[in-house]
């Protein structure tokens, strides 16, 4: 593992923790709530279908399915490494959720947000879905030797999943930003196999 990757990964986790700390203060909560309200508002059936359709692509179950497809196509190392990174990110996220114990938007304001999926349980911060997907795609993409363009597409997918978590009413924007940062950190520090 390169020292530079460890330093960058540490900086990414530090940034996620700073976002979480900021959003737990009065000003941060106000900004988060305002951004959440704008992102969660009804934009019609097309966006509703899109965001409810992509939101579960960040689940640990989706990572398992993607790893299965890779393994069946003969890409066993990419499958194993990607899923292991996703699992590590999920575990980190679950640990941080227990410490943060932040109410989800629909818990903080039961009358306010539109909730378009079955409401998940547990802390809102950090968001696991973008964290898991980012860790999986970072490591699997590297193992597969994907081009910069393909990896950029996977980053766009993770960003869409992050946005979906706010749109469907289950996370604040700071939750998903932190999830993306931590997922990227896991991908960055994940050992490269020779």
PDB file of C-alpha atoms in Angstrom:
ATOM      1  CA  UNK A   1       0.000   0.000   0.000  1.00  0.00           C
ATOM      2  CA  UNK A   2       1.460   3.340  -1.016  1.00  0.00           C
ATOM      3  CA  UNK A   3       1.902   6.024   1.619  1.00  0.00           C
ATOM      4  CA  UNK A   4       0.232   8.528  -0.701  1.00  0.00           C
ATOM      5  CA  UNK A   5      -2.927   6.391  -0.860  1.00  0.00           C
ATOM      6  CA  UNK A   6      -3.024   6.159   2.927  1.00  0.00           C
ATOM      7  CA  UNK A   7      -2.624   9.929   3.236  1.00  0.00           C
ATOM      8  CA  UNK A   8      -5.333  10.615   0.657  1.00  0.00           C
ATOM      9  CA  UNK A   9      -7.643   8.030   2.259  1.00  0.00           C
ATOM     10  CA  UNK A  10      -7.086   9.568   5.680  1.00  0.00           C
ATOM     11  CA  UNK A  11      -7.803  13.032   4.296  1.00  0.00           C
ATOM     12  CA  UNK A  12     -11.037  11.780   2.702  1.00  0.00           C
ATOM     13  CA  UNK A  13     -12.222  10.223   5.970  1.00  0.00           C
ATOM     14  CA  UNK A  14     -11.244  13.411   7.798  1.00  0.00           C
ATOM     15  CA  UNK A  15     -13.302  15.453   5.332  1.00  0.00           C
ATOM     16  CA  UNK A  16     -16.293  13.127   5.842  1.00  0.00           C
ATOM     17  CA  UNK A  17     -15.992  13.492   9.613  1.00  0.00           C
ATOM     18  CA  UNK A  18     -15.796  17.282   9.270  1.00  0.00           C
ATOM     19  CA  UNK A  19     -18.932  17.274   7.111  1.00  0.00           C
ATOM     20  CA  UNK A  20     -20.684  15.153   9.741  1.00  0.00           C
ATOM     21  CA  UNK A  21     -19.570  17.398  12.577  1.00  0.00           C
ATOM     22  CA  UNK A  22     -20.562  20.552  10.699  1.00  0.00           C
ATOM     23  CA  UNK A  23     -23.988  19.163   9.848  1.00  0.00           C
ATOM     24  CA  UNK A  24     -24.623  18.328  13.493  1.00  0.00           C
ATOM     25  CA  UNK A  25     -24.327  22.001  14.481  1.00  0.00           C
ATOM     26  CA  UNK A  26     -27.140  24.544  14.213  1.00  0.00           C
ATOM     27  CA  UNK A  27     -25.957  26.205  10.989  1.00  0.00           C
ATOM     28  CA  UNK A  28     -25.166  22.869   9.354  1.00  0.00           C
ATOM     29  CA  UNK A  29     -28.563  21.419  10.281  1.00  0.00           C
ATOM     30  CA  UNK A  30     -30.297  24.460   8.794  1.00  0.00           C
ATOM     31  CA  UNK A  31     -28.351  24.286   5.529  1.00  0.00           C
ATOM     32  CA  UNK A  32     -28.807  20.509   5.339  1.00  0.00           C
ATOM     33  CA  UNK A  33     -32.568  20.825   5.930  1.00  0.00           C
ATOM     34  CA  UNK A  34     -32.873  23.526   3.273  1.00  0.00           C
ATOM     35  CA  UNK A  35     -30.918  21.525   0.702  1.00  0.00           C
ATOM     36  CA  UNK A  36     -32.854  18.395   1.640  1.00  0.00           C
ATOM     37  CA  UNK A  37     -36.181  20.189   1.131  1.00  0.00           C
ATOM     38  CA  UNK A  38     -35.153  21.332  -2.332  1.00  0.00           C
ATOM     39  CA  UNK A  39     -33.819  17.918  -3.400  1.00  0.00           C
ATOM     40  CA  UNK A  40     -36.773  15.990  -1.950  1.00  0.00           C
ATOM     41  CA  UNK A  41     -39.565  17.992  -3.586  1.00  0.00           C
ATOM     42  CA  UNK A  42     -41.892  16.410  -6.137  1.00  0.00           C
ATOM     43  CA  UNK A  43     -40.548  16.670  -9.662  1.00  0.00           C
ATOM     44  CA  UNK A  44     -43.018  14.315 -11.281  1.00  0.00           C
ATOM     45  CA  UNK A  45     -43.279  10.637 -12.146  1.00  0.00           C
ATOM     46  CA  UNK A  46     -40.169  10.469 -14.362  1.00  0.00           C
ATOM     47  CA  UNK A  47     -37.664  11.530 -11.700  1.00  0.00           C
ATOM     48  CA  UNK A  48     -39.586   9.493  -9.110  1.00  0.00           C
ATOM     49  CA  UNK A  49     -39.160   6.354 -11.242  1.00  0.00           C
ATOM     50  CA  UNK A  50     -35.507   7.077 -11.965  1.00  0.00           C
ATOM     51  CA  UNK A  51     -34.445   7.750  -8.385  1.00  0.00           C
ATOM     52  CA  UNK A  52     -36.471   4.932  -6.841  1.00  0.00           C
ATOM     53  CA  UNK A  53     -35.013   2.673  -9.548  1.00  0.00           C
ATOM     54  CA  UNK A  54     -31.353   3.483  -8.925  1.00  0.00           C
ATOM     55  CA  UNK A  55     -31.363   3.922  -5.158  1.00  0.00           C
ATOM     56  CA  UNK A  56     -30.854   0.253  -4.272  1.00  0.00           C
ATOM     57  CA  UNK A  57     -27.859  -0.079  -6.616  1.00  0.00           C
ATOM     58  CA  UNK A  58     -25.814   1.061  -3.630  1.00  0.00           C
ATOM     59  CA  UNK A  59     -26.971  -1.670  -1.277  1.00  0.00           C
ATOM     60  CA  UNK A  60     -24.649  -4.403  -0.087  1.00  0.00           C
ATOM     61  CA  UNK A  61     -26.999  -6.838  -1.854  1.00  0.00           C
ATOM     62  CA  UNK A  62     -26.458  -5.067  -5.170  1.00  0.00           C
ATOM     63  CA  UNK A  63     -22.694  -5.272  -4.595  1.00  0.00           C
ATOM     64  CA  UNK A  64     -23.068  -9.020  -3.981  1.00  0.00           C
ATOM     65  CA  UNK A  65     -25.060  -9.393  -7.196  1.00  0.00           C
ATOM     66  CA  UNK A  66     -22.518  -7.385  -9.201  1.00  0.00           C
ATOM     67  CA  UNK A  67     -19.707  -9.482  -7.719  1.00  0.00           C
ATOM     68  CA  UNK A  68     -21.620 -12.611  -8.728  1.00  0.00           C
ATOM     69  CA  UNK A  69     -21.941 -11.400 -12.310  1.00  0.00           C
ATOM     70  CA  UNK A  70     -18.229 -10.578 -12.433  1.00  0.00           C
ATOM     71  CA  UNK A  71     -17.314 -13.980 -10.996  1.00  0.00           C
ATOM     72  CA  UNK A  72     -19.550 -15.818 -13.454  1.00  0.00           C
ATOM     73  CA  UNK A  73     -17.942 -13.914 -16.326  1.00  0.00           C
ATOM     74  CA  UNK A  74     -14.501 -15.093 -15.229  1.00  0.00           C
ATOM     75  CA  UNK A  75     -13.454 -11.952 -13.378  1.00  0.00           C
ATOM     76  CA  UNK A  76     -13.163 -13.638  -9.981  1.00  0.00           C
ATOM     77  CA  UNK A  77     -10.423 -11.425  -8.554  1.00  0.00           C
ATOM     78  CA  UNK A  78     -12.276  -8.217  -9.421  1.00  0.00           C
ATOM     79  CA  UNK A  79     -15.442  -9.740  -7.953  1.00  0.00           C
ATOM     80  CA  UNK A  80     -13.769 -10.803  -4.722  1.00  0.00           C
ATOM     81  CA  UNK A  81     -11.796  -7.588  -4.220  1.00  0.00           C
ATOM     82  CA  UNK A  82     -14.732  -5.337  -5.123  1.00  0.00           C
ATOM     83  CA  UNK A  83     -17.116  -7.165  -2.818  1.00  0.00           C
ATOM     84  CA  UNK A  84     -14.587  -7.275   0.021  1.00  0.00           C
ATOM     85  CA  UNK A  85     -14.096  -3.493  -0.287  1.00  0.00           C
ATOM     86  CA  UNK A  86     -17.868  -2.976  -0.374  1.00  0.00           C
ATOM     87  CA  UNK A  87     -18.234  -5.153   2.720  1.00  0.00           C
ATOM     88  CA  UNK A  88     -15.507  -3.235   4.534  1.00  0.00           C
ATOM     89  CA  UNK A  89     -17.194   0.067   3.636  1.00  0.00           C
ATOM     90  CA  UNK A  90     -20.539  -1.279   4.849  1.00  0.00           C
ATOM     91  CA  UNK A  91     -19.003  -2.329   8.172  1.00  0.00           C
ATOM     92  CA  UNK A  92     -17.312   1.062   8.605  1.00  0.00           C
ATOM     93  CA  UNK A  93     -20.622   2.751   7.831  1.00  0.00           C
ATOM     94  CA  UNK A  94     -22.546   0.645  10.325  1.00  0.00           C
ATOM     95  CA  UNK A  95     -20.004   1.441  13.032  1.00  0.00           C
ATOM     96  CA  UNK A  96     -20.152   5.166  12.313  1.00  0.00           C
ATOM     97  CA  UNK A  97     -23.961   5.075  12.280  1.00  0.00           C
ATOM     98  CA  UNK A  98     -23.960   3.655  15.822  1.00  0.00           C
ATOM     99  CA  UNK A  99     -21.710   6.470  17.009  1.00  0.00           C
ATOM    100  CA  UNK A 100     -23.531   9.278  15.150  1.00  0.00           C
ATOM    101  CA  UNK A 101     -27.104   8.121  15.786  1.00  0.00           C
ATOM    102  CA  UNK A 102     -28.483  10.932  13.602  1.00  0.00           C
ATOM    103  CA  UNK A 103     -32.247  10.880  13.003  1.00  0.00           C
ATOM    104  CA  UNK A 104     -33.315  10.391   9.414  1.00  0.00           C
ATOM    105  CA  UNK A 105     -35.232  13.251   7.758  1.00  0.00           C
ATOM    106  CA  UNK A 106     -38.615  11.545   8.184  1.00  0.00           C
ATOM    107  CA  UNK A 107     -37.864  10.942  11.872  1.00  0.00           C
ATOM    108  CA  UNK A 108     -36.762  14.524  12.495  1.00  0.00           C
ATOM    109  CA  UNK A 109     -39.838  15.915  10.692  1.00  0.00           C
ATOM    110  CA  UNK A 110     -42.553  13.245  10.340  1.00  0.00           C
ATOM    111  CA  UNK A 111     -44.835  15.605   8.364  1.00  0.00           C
ATOM    112  CA  UNK A 112     -42.190  17.080   6.059  1.00  0.00           C
ATOM    113  CA  UNK A 113     -40.404  14.831   3.603  1.00  0.00           C
ATOM    114  CA  UNK A 114     -41.736  12.653   0.836  1.00  0.00           C
ATOM    115  CA  UNK A 115     -40.538   9.117   1.504  1.00  0.00           C
ATOM    116  CA  UNK A 116     -40.682   7.103  -1.705  1.00  0.00           C
ATOM    117  CA  UNK A 117     -39.222   3.797  -0.478  1.00  0.00           C
ATOM    118  CA  UNK A 118     -39.643   1.587   2.558  1.00  0.00           C
ATOM    119  CA  UNK A 119     -38.057   3.669   5.322  1.00  0.00           C
ATOM    120  CA  UNK A 120     -34.766   2.157   6.469  1.00  0.00           C
ATOM    121  CA  UNK A 121     -33.842   1.933  10.131  1.00  0.00           C
ATOM    122  CA  UNK A 122     -30.716   3.212  11.794  1.00  0.00           C
ATOM    123  CA  UNK A 123     -28.805   6.444  11.775  1.00  0.00           C
ATOM    124  CA  UNK A 124     -28.913   8.767   8.813  1.00  0.00           C
ATOM    125  CA  UNK A 125     -25.192   9.642   8.911  1.00  0.00           C
ATOM    126  CA  UNK A 126     -23.280   8.470   6.960  1.00  0.00           C
ATOM    127  CA  UNK A 127     -25.192   7.091   4.012  1.00  0.00           C
ATOM    128  CA  UNK A 128     -24.122   3.500   3.349  1.00  0.00           C
ATOM    129  CA  UNK A 129     -25.446   3.181  -0.200  1.00  0.00           C
ATOM    130  CA  UNK A 130     -23.062   5.639  -1.900  1.00  0.00           C
ATOM    131  CA  UNK A 131     -20.280   4.426   0.399  1.00  0.00           C
ATOM    132  CA  UNK A 132     -20.719   0.769  -0.602  1.00  0.00           C
ATOM    133  CA  UNK A 133     -21.126   1.493  -4.310  1.00  0.00           C
ATOM    134  CA  UNK A 134     -18.138   3.833  -4.428  1.00  0.00           C
ATOM    135  CA  UNK A 135     -15.897   1.334  -2.635  1.00  0.00           C
ATOM    136  CA  UNK A 136     -17.065  -1.504  -4.906  1.00  0.00           C
ATOM    137  CA  UNK A 137     -16.700   0.381  -8.191  1.00  0.00           C
ATOM    138  CA  UNK A 138     -13.350   1.935  -7.202  1.00  0.00           C
ATOM    139  CA  UNK A 139     -11.744  -1.405  -6.408  1.00  0.00           C
ATOM    140  CA  UNK A 140     -13.480  -3.556  -9.028  1.00  0.00           C
ATOM    141  CA  UNK A 141     -12.877  -0.908 -11.700  1.00  0.00           C
ATOM    142  CA  UNK A 142      -9.184  -0.808 -10.841  1.00  0.00           C
ATOM    143  CA  UNK A 143      -8.947  -4.628 -10.862  1.00  0.00           C
ATOM    144  CA  UNK A 144     -10.684  -4.747 -14.232  1.00  0.00           C
ATOM    145  CA  UNK A 145      -8.337  -2.131 -15.665  1.00  0.00           C
ATOM    146  CA  UNK A 146     -11.240   0.051 -16.769  1.00  0.00           C
ATOM    147  CA  UNK A 147     -10.525   3.189 -18.746  1.00  0.00           C
ATOM    148  CA  UNK A 148     -10.809   6.631 -17.201  1.00  0.00           C
ATOM    149  CA  UNK A 149     -14.054   7.133 -19.131  1.00  0.00           C
ATOM    150  CA  UNK A 150     -15.591   3.926 -17.768  1.00  0.00           C
ATOM    151  CA  UNK A 151     -14.483   4.761 -14.220  1.00  0.00           C
ATOM    152  CA  UNK A 152     -15.953   8.250 -14.605  1.00  0.00           C
ATOM    153  CA  UNK A 153     -19.243   6.604 -15.592  1.00  0.00           C
ATOM    154  CA  UNK A 154     -19.134   4.490 -12.429  1.00  0.00           C
ATOM    155  CA  UNK A 155     -18.488   7.632 -10.372  1.00  0.00           C
ATOM    156  CA  UNK A 156     -21.532   9.212 -12.027  1.00  0.00           C
ATOM    157  CA  UNK A 157     -23.572   6.148 -11.072  1.00  0.00           C
ATOM    158  CA  UNK A 158     -22.450   6.432  -7.427  1.00  0.00           C
ATOM    159  CA  UNK A 159     -23.323  10.140  -7.482  1.00  0.00           C
ATOM    160  CA  UNK A 160     -26.778   9.298  -8.873  1.00  0.00           C
ATOM    161  CA  UNK A 161     -27.307   6.786  -6.077  1.00  0.00           C
ATOM    162  CA  UNK A 162     -26.189   9.410  -3.548  1.00  0.00           C
ATOM    163  CA  UNK A 163     -28.643  11.959  -4.977  1.00  0.00           C
ATOM    164  CA  UNK A 164     -31.384   9.331  -4.986  1.00  0.00           C
ATOM    165  CA  UNK A 165     -31.044   8.780  -1.237  1.00  0.00           C
ATOM    166  CA  UNK A 166     -31.913  12.439  -0.652  1.00  0.00           C
ATOM    167  CA  UNK A 167     -34.587  12.524  -3.353  1.00  0.00           C
ATOM    168  CA  UNK A 168     -36.423   9.476  -1.949  1.00  0.00           C
ATOM    169  CA  UNK A 169     -36.404  11.069   1.514  1.00  0.00           C
ATOM    170  CA  UNK A 170     -34.108   8.851   3.575  1.00  0.00           C
ATOM    171  CA  UNK A 171     -30.897  10.926   3.888  1.00  0.00           C
ATOM    172  CA  UNK A 172     -29.704  14.493   4.211  1.00  0.00           C
ATOM    173  CA  UNK A 173     -27.203  15.836   1.656  1.00  0.00           C
ATOM    174  CA  UNK A 174     -24.362  15.790   4.212  1.00  0.00           C
ATOM    175  CA  UNK A 175     -25.029  12.083   4.832  1.00  0.00           C
ATOM    176  CA  UNK A 176     -24.475  11.167   1.196  1.00  0.00           C
ATOM    177  CA  UNK A 177     -21.476  13.471   0.754  1.00  0.00           C
ATOM    178  CA  UNK A 178     -19.844  11.774   3.733  1.00  0.00           C
ATOM    179  CA  UNK A 179     -20.755   8.352   2.321  1.00  0.00           C
ATOM    180  CA  UNK A 180     -19.144   9.180  -1.021  1.00  0.00           C
ATOM    181  CA  UNK A 181     -15.985  10.432   0.706  1.00  0.00           C
ATOM    182  CA  UNK A 182     -15.642   7.360   2.931  1.00  0.00           C
ATOM    183  CA  UNK A 183     -16.347   5.001   0.030  1.00  0.00           C
ATOM    184  CA  UNK A 184     -13.641   6.724  -2.000  1.00  0.00           C
ATOM    185  CA  UNK A 185     -11.266   6.450   0.981  1.00  0.00           C
ATOM    186  CA  UNK A 186     -11.869   2.695   1.253  1.00  0.00           C
ATOM    187  CA  UNK A 187     -11.230   2.332  -2.479  1.00  0.00           C
ATOM    188  CA  UNK A 188      -8.068   4.401  -2.220  1.00  0.00           C
ATOM    189  CA  UNK A 189      -6.492   2.444   0.639  1.00  0.00           C
ATOM    190  CA  UNK A 190      -7.652  -0.982  -0.556  1.00  0.00           C
ATOM    191  CA  UNK A 191      -4.494  -3.026  -1.277  1.00  0.00           C
ATOM    192  CA  UNK A 192      -3.635  -3.626  -4.901  1.00  0.00           C
ATOM    193  CA  UNK A 193      -3.034  -7.317  -5.606  1.00  0.00           C
ATOM    194  CA  UNK A 194      -0.193  -8.151  -7.962  1.00  0.00           C
TER     195      UNK A 194
END
